[in-house]
Tab-separated table of C-alpha atoms and ligand atoms in Angstrom:
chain	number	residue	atom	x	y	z
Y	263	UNK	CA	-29.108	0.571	-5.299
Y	264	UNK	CA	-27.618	-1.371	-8.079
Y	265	UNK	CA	-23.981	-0.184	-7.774
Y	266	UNK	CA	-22.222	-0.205	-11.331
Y	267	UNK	CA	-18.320	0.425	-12.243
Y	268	UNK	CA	-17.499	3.867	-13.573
Y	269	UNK	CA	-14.231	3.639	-14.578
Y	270	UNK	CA	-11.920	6.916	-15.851
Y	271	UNK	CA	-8.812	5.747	-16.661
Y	272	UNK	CA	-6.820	4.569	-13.667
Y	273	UNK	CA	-9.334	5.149	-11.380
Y	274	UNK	CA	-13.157	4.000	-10.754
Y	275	UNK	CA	-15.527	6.651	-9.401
Y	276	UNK	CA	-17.915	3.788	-7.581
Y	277	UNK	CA	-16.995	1.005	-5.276
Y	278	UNK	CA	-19.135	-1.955	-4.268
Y	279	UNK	CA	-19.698	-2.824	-0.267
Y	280	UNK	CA	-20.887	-6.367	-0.572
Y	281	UNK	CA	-17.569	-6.809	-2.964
Y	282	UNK	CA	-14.965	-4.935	-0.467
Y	283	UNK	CA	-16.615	-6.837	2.413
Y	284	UNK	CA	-15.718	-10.220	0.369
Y	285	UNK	CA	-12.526	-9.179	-0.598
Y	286	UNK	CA	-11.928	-8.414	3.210
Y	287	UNK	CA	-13.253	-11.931	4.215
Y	288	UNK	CA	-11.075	-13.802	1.891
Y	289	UNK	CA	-8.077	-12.040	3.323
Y	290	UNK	CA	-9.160	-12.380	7.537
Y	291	UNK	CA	-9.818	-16.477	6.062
Y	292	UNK	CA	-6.330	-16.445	4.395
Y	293	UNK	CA	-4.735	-15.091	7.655
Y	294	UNK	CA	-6.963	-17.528	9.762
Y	295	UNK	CA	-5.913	-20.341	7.493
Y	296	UNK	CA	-1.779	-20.044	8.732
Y	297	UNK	CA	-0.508	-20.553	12.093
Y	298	UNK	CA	-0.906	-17.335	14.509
Y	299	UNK	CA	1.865	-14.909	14.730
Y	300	UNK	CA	4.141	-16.335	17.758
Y	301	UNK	CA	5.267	-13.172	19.073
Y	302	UNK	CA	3.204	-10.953	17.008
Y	303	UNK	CA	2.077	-7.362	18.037
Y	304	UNK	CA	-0.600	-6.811	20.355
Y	305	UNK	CA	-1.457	-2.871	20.301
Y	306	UNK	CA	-0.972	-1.525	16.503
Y	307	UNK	CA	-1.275	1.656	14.698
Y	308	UNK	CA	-1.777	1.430	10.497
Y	309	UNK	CA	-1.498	5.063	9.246
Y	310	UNK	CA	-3.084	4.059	5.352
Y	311	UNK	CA	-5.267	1.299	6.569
Y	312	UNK	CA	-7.613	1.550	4.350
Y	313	UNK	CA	-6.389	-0.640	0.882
Y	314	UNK	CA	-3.216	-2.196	-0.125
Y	315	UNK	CA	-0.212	-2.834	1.931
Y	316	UNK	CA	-1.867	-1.076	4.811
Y	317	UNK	CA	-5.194	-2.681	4.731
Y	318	UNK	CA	-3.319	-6.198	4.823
Y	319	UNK	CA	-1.036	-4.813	7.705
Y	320	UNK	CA	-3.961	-4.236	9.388
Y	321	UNK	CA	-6.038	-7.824	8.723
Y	322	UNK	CA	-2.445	-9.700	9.960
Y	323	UNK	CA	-2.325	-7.651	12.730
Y	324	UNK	CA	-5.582	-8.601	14.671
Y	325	UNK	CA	-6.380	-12.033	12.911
Y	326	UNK	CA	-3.030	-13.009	13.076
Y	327	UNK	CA	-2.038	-11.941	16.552
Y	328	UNK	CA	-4.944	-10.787	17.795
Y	329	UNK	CA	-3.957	-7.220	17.813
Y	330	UNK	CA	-6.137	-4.097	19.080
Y	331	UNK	CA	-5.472	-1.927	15.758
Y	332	UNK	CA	-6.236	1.505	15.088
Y	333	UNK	CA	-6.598	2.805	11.418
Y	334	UNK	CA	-6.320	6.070	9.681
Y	335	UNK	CA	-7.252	6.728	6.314
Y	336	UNK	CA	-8.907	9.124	3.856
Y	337	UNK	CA	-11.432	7.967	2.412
Y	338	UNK	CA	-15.313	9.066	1.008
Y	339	UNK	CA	-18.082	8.502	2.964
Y	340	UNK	CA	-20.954	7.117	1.569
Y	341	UNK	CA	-24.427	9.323	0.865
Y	342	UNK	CA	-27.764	8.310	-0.338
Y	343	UNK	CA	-27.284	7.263	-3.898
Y	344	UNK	CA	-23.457	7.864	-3.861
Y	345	UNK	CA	-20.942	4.798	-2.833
Y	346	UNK	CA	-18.125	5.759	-0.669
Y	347	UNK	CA	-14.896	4.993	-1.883
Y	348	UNK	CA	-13.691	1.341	-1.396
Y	349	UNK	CA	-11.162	2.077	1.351
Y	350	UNK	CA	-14.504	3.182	3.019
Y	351	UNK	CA	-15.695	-0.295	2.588
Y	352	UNK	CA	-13.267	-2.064	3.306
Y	353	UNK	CA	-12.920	-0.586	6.707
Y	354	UNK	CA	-16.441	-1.481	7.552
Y	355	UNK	CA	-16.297	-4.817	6.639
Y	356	UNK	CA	-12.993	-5.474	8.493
Y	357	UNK	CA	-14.330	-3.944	11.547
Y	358	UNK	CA	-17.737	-5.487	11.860
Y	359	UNK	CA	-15.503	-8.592	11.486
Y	360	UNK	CA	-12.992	-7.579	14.215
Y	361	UNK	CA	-15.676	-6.927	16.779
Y	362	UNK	CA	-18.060	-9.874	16.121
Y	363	UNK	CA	-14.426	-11.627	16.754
Y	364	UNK	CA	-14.088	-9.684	19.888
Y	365	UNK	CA	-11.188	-7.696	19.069
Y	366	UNK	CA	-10.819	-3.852	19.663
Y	367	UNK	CA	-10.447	-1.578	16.326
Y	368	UNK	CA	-11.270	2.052	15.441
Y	369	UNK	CA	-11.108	4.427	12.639
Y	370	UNK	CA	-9.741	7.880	12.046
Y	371	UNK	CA	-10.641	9.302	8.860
Y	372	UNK	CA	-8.729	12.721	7.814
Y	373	UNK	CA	-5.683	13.989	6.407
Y	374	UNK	CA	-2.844	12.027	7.691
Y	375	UNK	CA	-0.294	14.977	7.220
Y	376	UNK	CA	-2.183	17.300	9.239
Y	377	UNK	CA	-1.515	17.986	12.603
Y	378	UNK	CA	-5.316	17.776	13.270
Y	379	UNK	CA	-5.220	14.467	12.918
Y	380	UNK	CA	-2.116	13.137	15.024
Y	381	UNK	CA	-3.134	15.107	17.797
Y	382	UNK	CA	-6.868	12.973	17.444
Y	383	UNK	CA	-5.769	9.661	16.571
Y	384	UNK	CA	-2.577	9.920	19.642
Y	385	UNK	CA	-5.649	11.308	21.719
Y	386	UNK	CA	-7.253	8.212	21.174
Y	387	UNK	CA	-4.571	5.849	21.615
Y	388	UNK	CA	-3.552	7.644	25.210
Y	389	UNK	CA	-7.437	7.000	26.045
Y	390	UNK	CA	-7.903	3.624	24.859
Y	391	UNK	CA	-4.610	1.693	24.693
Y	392	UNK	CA	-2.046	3.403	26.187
Y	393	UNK	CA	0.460	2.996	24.002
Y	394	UNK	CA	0.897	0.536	20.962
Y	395	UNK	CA	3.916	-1.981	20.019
Y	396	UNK	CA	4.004	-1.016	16.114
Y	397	UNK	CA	3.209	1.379	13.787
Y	398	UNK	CA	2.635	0.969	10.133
Y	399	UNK	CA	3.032	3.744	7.617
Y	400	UNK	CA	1.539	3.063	4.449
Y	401	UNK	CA	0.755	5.976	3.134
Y	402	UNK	CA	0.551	6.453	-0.775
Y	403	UNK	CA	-1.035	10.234	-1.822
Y	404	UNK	CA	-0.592	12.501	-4.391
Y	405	UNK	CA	-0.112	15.389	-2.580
Y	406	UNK	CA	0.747	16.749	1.316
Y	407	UNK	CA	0.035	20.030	2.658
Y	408	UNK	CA	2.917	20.482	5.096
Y	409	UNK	CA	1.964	21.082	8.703
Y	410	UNK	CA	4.767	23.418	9.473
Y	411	UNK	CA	4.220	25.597	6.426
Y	412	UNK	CA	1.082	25.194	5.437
Y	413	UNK	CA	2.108	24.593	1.668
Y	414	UNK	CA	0.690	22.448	-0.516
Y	415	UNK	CA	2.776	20.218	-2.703
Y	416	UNK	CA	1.983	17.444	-5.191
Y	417	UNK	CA	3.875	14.788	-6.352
Y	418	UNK	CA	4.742	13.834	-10.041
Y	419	UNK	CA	6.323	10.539	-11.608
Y	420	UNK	CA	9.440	11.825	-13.959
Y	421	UNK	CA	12.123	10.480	-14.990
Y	422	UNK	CA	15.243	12.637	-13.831
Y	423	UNK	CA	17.946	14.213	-15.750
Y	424	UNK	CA	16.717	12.812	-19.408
Y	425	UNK	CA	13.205	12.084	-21.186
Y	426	UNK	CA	12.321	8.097	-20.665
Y	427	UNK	CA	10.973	6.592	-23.844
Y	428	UNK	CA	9.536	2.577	-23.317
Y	429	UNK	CA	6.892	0.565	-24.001
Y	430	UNK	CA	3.146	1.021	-21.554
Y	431	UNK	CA	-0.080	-0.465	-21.705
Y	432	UNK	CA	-3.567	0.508	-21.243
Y	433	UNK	CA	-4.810	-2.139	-19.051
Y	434	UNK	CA	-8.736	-1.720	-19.959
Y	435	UNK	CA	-7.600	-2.403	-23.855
Y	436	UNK	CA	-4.372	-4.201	-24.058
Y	437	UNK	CA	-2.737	-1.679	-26.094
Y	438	UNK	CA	0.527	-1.276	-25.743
Y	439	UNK	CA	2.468	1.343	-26.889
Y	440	UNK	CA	5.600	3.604	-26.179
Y	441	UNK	CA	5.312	7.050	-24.014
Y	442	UNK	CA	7.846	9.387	-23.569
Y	443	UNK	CA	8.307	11.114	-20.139
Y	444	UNK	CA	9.991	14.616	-19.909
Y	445	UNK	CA	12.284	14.900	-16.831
Y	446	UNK	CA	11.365	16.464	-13.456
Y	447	UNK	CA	12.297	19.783	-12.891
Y	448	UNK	CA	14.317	20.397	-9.081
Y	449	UNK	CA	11.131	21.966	-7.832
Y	450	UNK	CA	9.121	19.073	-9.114
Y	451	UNK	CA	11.317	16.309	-7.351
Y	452	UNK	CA	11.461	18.649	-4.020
Y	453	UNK	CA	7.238	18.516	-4.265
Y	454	UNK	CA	7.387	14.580	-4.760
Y	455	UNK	CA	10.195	14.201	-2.087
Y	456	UNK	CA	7.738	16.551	0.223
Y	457	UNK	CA	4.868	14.221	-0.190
Y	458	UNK	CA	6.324	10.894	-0.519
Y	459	UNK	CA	9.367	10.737	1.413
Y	460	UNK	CA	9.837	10.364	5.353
Y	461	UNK	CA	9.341	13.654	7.084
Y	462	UNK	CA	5.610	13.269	7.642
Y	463	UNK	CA	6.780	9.413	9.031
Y	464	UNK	CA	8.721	11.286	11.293
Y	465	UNK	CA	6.484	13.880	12.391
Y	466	UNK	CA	4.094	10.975	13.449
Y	467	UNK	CA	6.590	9.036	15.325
Y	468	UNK	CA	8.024	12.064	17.121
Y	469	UNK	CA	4.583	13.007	18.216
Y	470	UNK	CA	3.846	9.855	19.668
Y	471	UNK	CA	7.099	9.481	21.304
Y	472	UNK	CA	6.676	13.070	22.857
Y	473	UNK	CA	3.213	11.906	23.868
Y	474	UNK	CA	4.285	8.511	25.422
Y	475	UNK	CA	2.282	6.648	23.269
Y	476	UNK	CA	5.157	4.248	21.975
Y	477	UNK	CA	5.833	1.295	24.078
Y	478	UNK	CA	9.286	0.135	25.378
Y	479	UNK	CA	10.414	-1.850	22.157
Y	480	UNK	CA	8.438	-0.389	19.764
Y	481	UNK	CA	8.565	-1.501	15.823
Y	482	UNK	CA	7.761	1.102	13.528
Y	483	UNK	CA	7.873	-0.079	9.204
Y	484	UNK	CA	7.745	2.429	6.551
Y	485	UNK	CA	7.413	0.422	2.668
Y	486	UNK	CA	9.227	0.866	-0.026
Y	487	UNK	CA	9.593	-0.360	-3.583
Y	488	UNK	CA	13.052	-0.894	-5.866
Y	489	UNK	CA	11.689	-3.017	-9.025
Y	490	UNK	CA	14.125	-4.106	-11.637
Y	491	UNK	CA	16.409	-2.318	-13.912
Y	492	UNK	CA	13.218	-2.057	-16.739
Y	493	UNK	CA	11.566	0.382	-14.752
Y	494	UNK	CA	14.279	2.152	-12.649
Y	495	UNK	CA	14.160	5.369	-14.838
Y	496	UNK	CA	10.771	6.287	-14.480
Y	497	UNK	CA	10.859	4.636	-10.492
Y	498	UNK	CA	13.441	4.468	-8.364
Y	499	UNK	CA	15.520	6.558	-10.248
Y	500	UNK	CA	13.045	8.966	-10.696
Y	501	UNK	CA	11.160	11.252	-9.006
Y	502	UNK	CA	9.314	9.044	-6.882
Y	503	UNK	CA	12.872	6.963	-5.984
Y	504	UNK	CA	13.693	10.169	-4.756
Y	505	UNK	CA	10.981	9.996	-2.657
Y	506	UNK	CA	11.642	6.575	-1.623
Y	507	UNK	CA	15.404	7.397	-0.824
Y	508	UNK	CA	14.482	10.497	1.452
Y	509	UNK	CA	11.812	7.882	3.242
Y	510	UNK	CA	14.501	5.160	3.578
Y	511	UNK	CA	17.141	7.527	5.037
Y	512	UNK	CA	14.658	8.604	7.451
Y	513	UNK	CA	14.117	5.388	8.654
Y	514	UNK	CA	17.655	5.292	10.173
Y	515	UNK	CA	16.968	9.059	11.670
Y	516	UNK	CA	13.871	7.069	13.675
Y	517	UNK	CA	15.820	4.864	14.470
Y	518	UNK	CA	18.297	6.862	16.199
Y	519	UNK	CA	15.018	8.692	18.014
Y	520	UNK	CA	13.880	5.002	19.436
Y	521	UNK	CA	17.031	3.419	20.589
Y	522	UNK	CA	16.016	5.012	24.478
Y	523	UNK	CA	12.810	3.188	24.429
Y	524	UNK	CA	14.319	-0.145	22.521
Y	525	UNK	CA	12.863	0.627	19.368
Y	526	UNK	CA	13.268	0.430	15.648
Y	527	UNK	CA	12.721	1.828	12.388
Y	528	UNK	CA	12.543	-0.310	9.514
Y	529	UNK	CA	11.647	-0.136	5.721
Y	530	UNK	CA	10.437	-3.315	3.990
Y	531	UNK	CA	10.531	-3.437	0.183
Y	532	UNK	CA	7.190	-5.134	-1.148
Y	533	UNK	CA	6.325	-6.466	-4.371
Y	534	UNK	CA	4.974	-4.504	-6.942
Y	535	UNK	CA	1.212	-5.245	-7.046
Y	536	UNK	CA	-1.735	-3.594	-8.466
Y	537	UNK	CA	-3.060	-1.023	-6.242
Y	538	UNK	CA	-4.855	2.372	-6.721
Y	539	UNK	CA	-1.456	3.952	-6.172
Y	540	UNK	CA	0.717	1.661	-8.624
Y	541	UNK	CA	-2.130	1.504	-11.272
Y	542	UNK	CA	-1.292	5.304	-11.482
Y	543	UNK	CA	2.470	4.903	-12.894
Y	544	UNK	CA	3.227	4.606	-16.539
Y	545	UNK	CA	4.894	1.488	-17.615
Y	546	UNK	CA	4.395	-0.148	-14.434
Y	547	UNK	CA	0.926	-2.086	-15.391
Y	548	UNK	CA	3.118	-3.813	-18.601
Y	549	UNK	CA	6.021	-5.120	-16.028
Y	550	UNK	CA	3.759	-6.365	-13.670
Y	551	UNK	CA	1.489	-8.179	-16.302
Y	552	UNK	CA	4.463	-9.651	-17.452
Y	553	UNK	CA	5.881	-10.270	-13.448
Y	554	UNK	CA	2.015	-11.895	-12.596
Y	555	UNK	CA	2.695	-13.920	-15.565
Y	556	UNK	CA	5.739	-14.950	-14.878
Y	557	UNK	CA	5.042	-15.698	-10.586
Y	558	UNK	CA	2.238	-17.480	-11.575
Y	559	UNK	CA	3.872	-19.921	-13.439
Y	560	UNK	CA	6.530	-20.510	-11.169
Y	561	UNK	CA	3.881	-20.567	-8.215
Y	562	UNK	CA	4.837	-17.711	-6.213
Y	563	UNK	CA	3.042	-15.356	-6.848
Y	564	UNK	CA	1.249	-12.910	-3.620
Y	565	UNK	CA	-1.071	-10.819	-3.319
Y	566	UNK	CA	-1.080	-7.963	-0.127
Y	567	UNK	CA	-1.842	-9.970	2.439
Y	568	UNK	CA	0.444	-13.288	0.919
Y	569	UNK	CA	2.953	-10.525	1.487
Y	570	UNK	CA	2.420	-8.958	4.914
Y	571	UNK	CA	1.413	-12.334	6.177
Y	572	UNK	CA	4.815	-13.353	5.359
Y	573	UNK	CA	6.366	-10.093	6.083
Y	574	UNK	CA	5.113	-10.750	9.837
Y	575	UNK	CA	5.905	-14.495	10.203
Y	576	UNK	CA	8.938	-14.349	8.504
Y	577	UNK	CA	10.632	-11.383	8.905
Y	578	UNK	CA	9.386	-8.975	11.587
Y	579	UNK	CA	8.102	-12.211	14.559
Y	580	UNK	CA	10.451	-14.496	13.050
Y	581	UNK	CA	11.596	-14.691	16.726
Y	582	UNK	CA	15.370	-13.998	15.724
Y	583	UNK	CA	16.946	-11.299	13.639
Y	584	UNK	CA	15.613	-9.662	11.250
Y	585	UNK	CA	17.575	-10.204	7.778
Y	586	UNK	CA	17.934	-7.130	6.404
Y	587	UNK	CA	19.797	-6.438	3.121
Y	588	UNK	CA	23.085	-4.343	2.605
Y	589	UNK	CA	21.198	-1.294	3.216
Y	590	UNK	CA	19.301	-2.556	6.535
Y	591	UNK	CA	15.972	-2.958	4.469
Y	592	UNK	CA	13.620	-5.590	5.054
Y	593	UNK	CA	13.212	-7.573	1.367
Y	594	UNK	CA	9.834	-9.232	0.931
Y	595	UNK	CA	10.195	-8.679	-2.808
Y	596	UNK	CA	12.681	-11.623	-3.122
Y	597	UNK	CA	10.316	-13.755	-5.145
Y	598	UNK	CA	9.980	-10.706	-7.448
Y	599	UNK	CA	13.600	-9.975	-8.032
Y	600	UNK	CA	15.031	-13.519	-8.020
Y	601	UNK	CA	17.182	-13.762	-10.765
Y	602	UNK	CA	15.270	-16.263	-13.253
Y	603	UNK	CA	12.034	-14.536	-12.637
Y	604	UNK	CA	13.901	-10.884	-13.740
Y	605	UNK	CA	15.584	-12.987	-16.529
Y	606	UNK	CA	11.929	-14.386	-18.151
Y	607	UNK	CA	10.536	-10.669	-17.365
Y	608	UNK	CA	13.305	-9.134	-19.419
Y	609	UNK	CA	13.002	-12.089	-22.061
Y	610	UNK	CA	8.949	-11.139	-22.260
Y	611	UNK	CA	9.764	-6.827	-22.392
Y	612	UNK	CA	11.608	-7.454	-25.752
Y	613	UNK	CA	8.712	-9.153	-27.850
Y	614	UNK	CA	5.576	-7.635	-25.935
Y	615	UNK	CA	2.969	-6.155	-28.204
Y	616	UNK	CA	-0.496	-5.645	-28.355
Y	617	UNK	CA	-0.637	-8.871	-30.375
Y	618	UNK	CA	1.850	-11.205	-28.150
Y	619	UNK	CA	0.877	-9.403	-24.741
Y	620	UNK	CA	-2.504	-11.528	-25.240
Y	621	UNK	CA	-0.793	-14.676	-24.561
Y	622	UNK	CA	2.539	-13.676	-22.916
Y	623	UNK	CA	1.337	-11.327	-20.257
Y	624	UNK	CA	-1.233	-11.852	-17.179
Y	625	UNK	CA	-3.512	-8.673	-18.731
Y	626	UNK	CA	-6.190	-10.665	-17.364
Y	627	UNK	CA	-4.937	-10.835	-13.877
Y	628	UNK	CA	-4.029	-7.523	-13.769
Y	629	UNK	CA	-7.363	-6.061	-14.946
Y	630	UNK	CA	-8.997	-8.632	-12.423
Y	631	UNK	CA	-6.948	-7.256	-9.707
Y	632	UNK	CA	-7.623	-3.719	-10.318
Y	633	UNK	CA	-11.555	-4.294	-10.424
Y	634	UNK	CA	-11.526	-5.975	-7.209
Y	635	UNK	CA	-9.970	-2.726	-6.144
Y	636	UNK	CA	-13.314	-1.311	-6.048
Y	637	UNK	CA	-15.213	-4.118	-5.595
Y	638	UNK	CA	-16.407	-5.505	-8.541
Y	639	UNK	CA	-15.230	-8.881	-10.434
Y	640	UNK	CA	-15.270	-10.733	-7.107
Y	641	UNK	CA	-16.248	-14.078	-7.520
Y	642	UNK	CA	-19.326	-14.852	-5.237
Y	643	UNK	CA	-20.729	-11.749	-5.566
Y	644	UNK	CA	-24.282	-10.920	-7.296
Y	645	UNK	CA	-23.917	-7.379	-8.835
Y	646	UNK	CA	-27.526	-7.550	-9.645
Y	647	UNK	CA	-28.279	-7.162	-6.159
Y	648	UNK	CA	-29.650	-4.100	-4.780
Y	649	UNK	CA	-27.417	-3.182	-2.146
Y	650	UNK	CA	-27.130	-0.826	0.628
Y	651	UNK	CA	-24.846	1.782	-0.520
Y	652	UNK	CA	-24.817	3.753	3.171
Y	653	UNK	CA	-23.021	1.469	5.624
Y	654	UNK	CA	-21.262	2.616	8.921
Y	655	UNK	CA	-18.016	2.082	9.580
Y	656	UNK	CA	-18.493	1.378	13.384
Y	657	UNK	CA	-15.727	1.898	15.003
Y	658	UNK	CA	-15.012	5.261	13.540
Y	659	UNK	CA	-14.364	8.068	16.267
P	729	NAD	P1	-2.986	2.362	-1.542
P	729	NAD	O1	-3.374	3.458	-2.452
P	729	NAD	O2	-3.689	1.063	-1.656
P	729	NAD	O3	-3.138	2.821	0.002
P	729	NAD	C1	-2.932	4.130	0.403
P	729	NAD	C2	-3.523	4.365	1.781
P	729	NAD	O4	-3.168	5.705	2.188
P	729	NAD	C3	-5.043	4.293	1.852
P	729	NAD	O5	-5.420	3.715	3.087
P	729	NAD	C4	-5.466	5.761	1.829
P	729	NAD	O6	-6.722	6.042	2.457
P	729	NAD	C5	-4.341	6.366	2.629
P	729	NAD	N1	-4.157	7.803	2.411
P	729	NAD	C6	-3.789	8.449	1.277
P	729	NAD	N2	-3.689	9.774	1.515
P	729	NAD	C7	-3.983	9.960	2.828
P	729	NAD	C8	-4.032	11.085	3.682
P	729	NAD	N3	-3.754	12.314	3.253
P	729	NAD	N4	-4.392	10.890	4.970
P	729	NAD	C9	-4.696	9.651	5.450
P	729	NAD	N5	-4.632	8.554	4.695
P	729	NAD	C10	-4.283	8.702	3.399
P	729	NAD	O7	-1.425	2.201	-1.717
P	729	NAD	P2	-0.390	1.001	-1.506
P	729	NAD	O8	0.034	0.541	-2.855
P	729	NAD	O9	-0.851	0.020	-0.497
P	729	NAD	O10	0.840	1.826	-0.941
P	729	NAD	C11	1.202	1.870	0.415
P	729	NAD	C12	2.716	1.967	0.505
P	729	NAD	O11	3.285	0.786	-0.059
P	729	NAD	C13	3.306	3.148	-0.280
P	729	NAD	O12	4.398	3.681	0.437
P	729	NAD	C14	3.806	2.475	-1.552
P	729	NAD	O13	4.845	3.182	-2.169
P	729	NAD	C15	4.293	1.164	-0.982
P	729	NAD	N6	4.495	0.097	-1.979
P	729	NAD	C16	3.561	-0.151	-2.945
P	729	NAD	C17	3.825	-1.135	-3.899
P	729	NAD	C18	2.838	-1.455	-4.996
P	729	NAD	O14	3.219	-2.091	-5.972
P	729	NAD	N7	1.591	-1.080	-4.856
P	729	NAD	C19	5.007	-1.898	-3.833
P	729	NAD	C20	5.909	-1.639	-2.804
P	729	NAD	C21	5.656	-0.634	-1.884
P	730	NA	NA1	-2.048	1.019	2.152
């Protein structure tokens, strides 16, 4: 079928294989095009492999170092006239590529927070690998049905304590204009905390421990996001910061749990970057039009995998310490907050319009980047094209 974008406001309801599978090529050929990982893991876990952060986690892992990796995700199969979802795509494409290169991968796809789907996916690693060196959480949902209890929460993104009035855009038509957010109540910041913060990290990692599925010297990396002072009200001082706090102090609980099999627990702050989950947060799309703009020009800006390649090289195989900031996180947003970049970002907030965002902001880029999402806009690509919408991932168990 010819495979069209249908597009409701912050999401799209169709993805395109032959434009995931690009996508996916471009980032195995970015990771091909540096220097392998010295160091890097070998046996690797990426719980939210799918897109984003997690996706890239995953490409670094076996192109970089030649990693076995296992994914789990939740995404939409494909049907006969229906496209799957993209994370669907994208996992085909990056494992057809991982086996023609020789290199084991798999697939789980189910509910992450479910028991269910620990027990299969540590099942699997017993079976098949033994044990693996690192684990990547990259989770990003909207809601969690808690194992223990069996209740459902979902999350929200509030402000806390007051409403938040600033400026948003709509990213489809460049209007900007100001929204007002009315503050969490408790219950509402307990949900987001529930489905966002660490608990279900630590539910993995205790499984697999109990299992004996971690190996001696294990890494385990949760992400996190701080962002500057523009958007702390409805972020990280909001509801979802919340979240983000909870997940942060549960990376030192981990780490705790590890230090008898020479492990560690670590949180690394990314970049902000357009994703399905960050497209969903008010205010958000106007800083980072304003942040692409503003990287760009100073030539640093990164996509997912500029950052987890570096993340990797750099931080986590660097082959010495890890630097770590004040709070033991790992920063691989330091392009994003260095001072002169926060300083023009400020500068641009003040005077952005609908009229000025045209030349001031990178609406462009950021629309761009959210219909590659899916798929679609990728350069080399021939949308005309009937495609086959119904494509196996293959190494799904
Ligand atoms: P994303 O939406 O691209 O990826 C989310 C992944 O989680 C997908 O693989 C999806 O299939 C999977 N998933 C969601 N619910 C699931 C479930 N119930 N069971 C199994 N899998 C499930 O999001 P992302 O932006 O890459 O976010 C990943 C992490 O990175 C999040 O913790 C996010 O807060 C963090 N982060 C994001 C940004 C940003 O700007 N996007 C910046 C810094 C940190
Ligand atoms: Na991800």
């Amino acid at each position: 079928m010819v495979i069209e974008p249908k597009i409701r406001g912050f999401i799209c309801l169709t993805a395109h294989p032959a434009g995931c599978e690009q996508n996916v090529i471009n980032q195995i050929n970015y990771i091909k095009s540096k220097k392998a990982i010295d160091g890097g893991p070998a046996k690797v876990l990426v719980i939210g492999a799918s897109t984003g952060f997690g996706l890239a986690s995953r490409i670094t892992s076996a192109f970089g170092s030649d990693a076995a990796t296992v994914g789990v995700y939740f995404e939409k199969p494909p049907a006969p006239g229906k496209p799957g979802s993209a994370g669907w795509y994208n996992t085909a494409a990056f494992e057809k590529q991982a086996h023609d290169a020789g290199l084991y991968a798999k697939s789980i796809n189910g509910d992450a927070f479910s028991d269910e789907i620990k027990e299969k996916t540590i099942a699997l690693i017993k079976k098949e690998l033994g044990q693996v060196d690192l684990v990547i959480y990259s989770l990003a949902s909207p809601r969690r049905t808690n194992p223990k209890t069996g209740v459902a929460h979902n999350s929200v993104i509030k402000p806390i304590g007051e409403v938040f009035t600033n400026k948003t855009v709509d990213f489809h038509t460049g209007v900007v204009s100001e929204i007002s957010i009315n503050p969490a109540t408790e219950e509402e910041i307990a949900n987001t905390v529930e489905v966002m913060g660490g608990e279900d990290w630590a539910m993995w990692i205790d499984a697999m421990k109990e299992a004996n599925v971690l190996a001696n010297g294990v890494v385990t990396v949760a992400y996190s996001y701080i962002g500057p002072a523009l958007t702390e009200k409805v972020y990280r001082k909001g509801t979802i910061g919340r979240a983000k706090d909870h997940l942060e102090a549960t990376a030192f609980e981990i780490n705790d749990s590890l230090k008898a099999i020479d492990g560690k627990a670590l949180i690394s702050v990314n970049k902000a970057l357009v994703t399905q989950a960050s497209s969903a947060i008010p205010v958000i799309p106007l800083y980072i039009s304003l942040l692409y703009k503003t990287m760009k020009a100073e030539g640093i800006h990164e996509g997912c995998i500029e950052q987890i390649q570096r993340l990797f090289e750099q931080r986590l195989y660097n082959g010495s310490t890890i630097p770590t900031d004040d709070k033991g996180r790992i920063r691989i947003d330091d392009w994003e907050m260095r001072p002169d970049v926060q300083a023009k970002v400020d500068e641009l907030w003040k005077i952005a319009d609908t009229e000025s965002l045209k030349s001031i902001g990178d609406l462009a880029g950021y629309h761009g980047d959210f219909m590659n999402l899916f798929g679609f806009e990728v350069p080399g690509v021939d949308y005309t094209a009937d495609v086959n919408e119904v494509v196996e991932v293959s190494g799904l168990v």
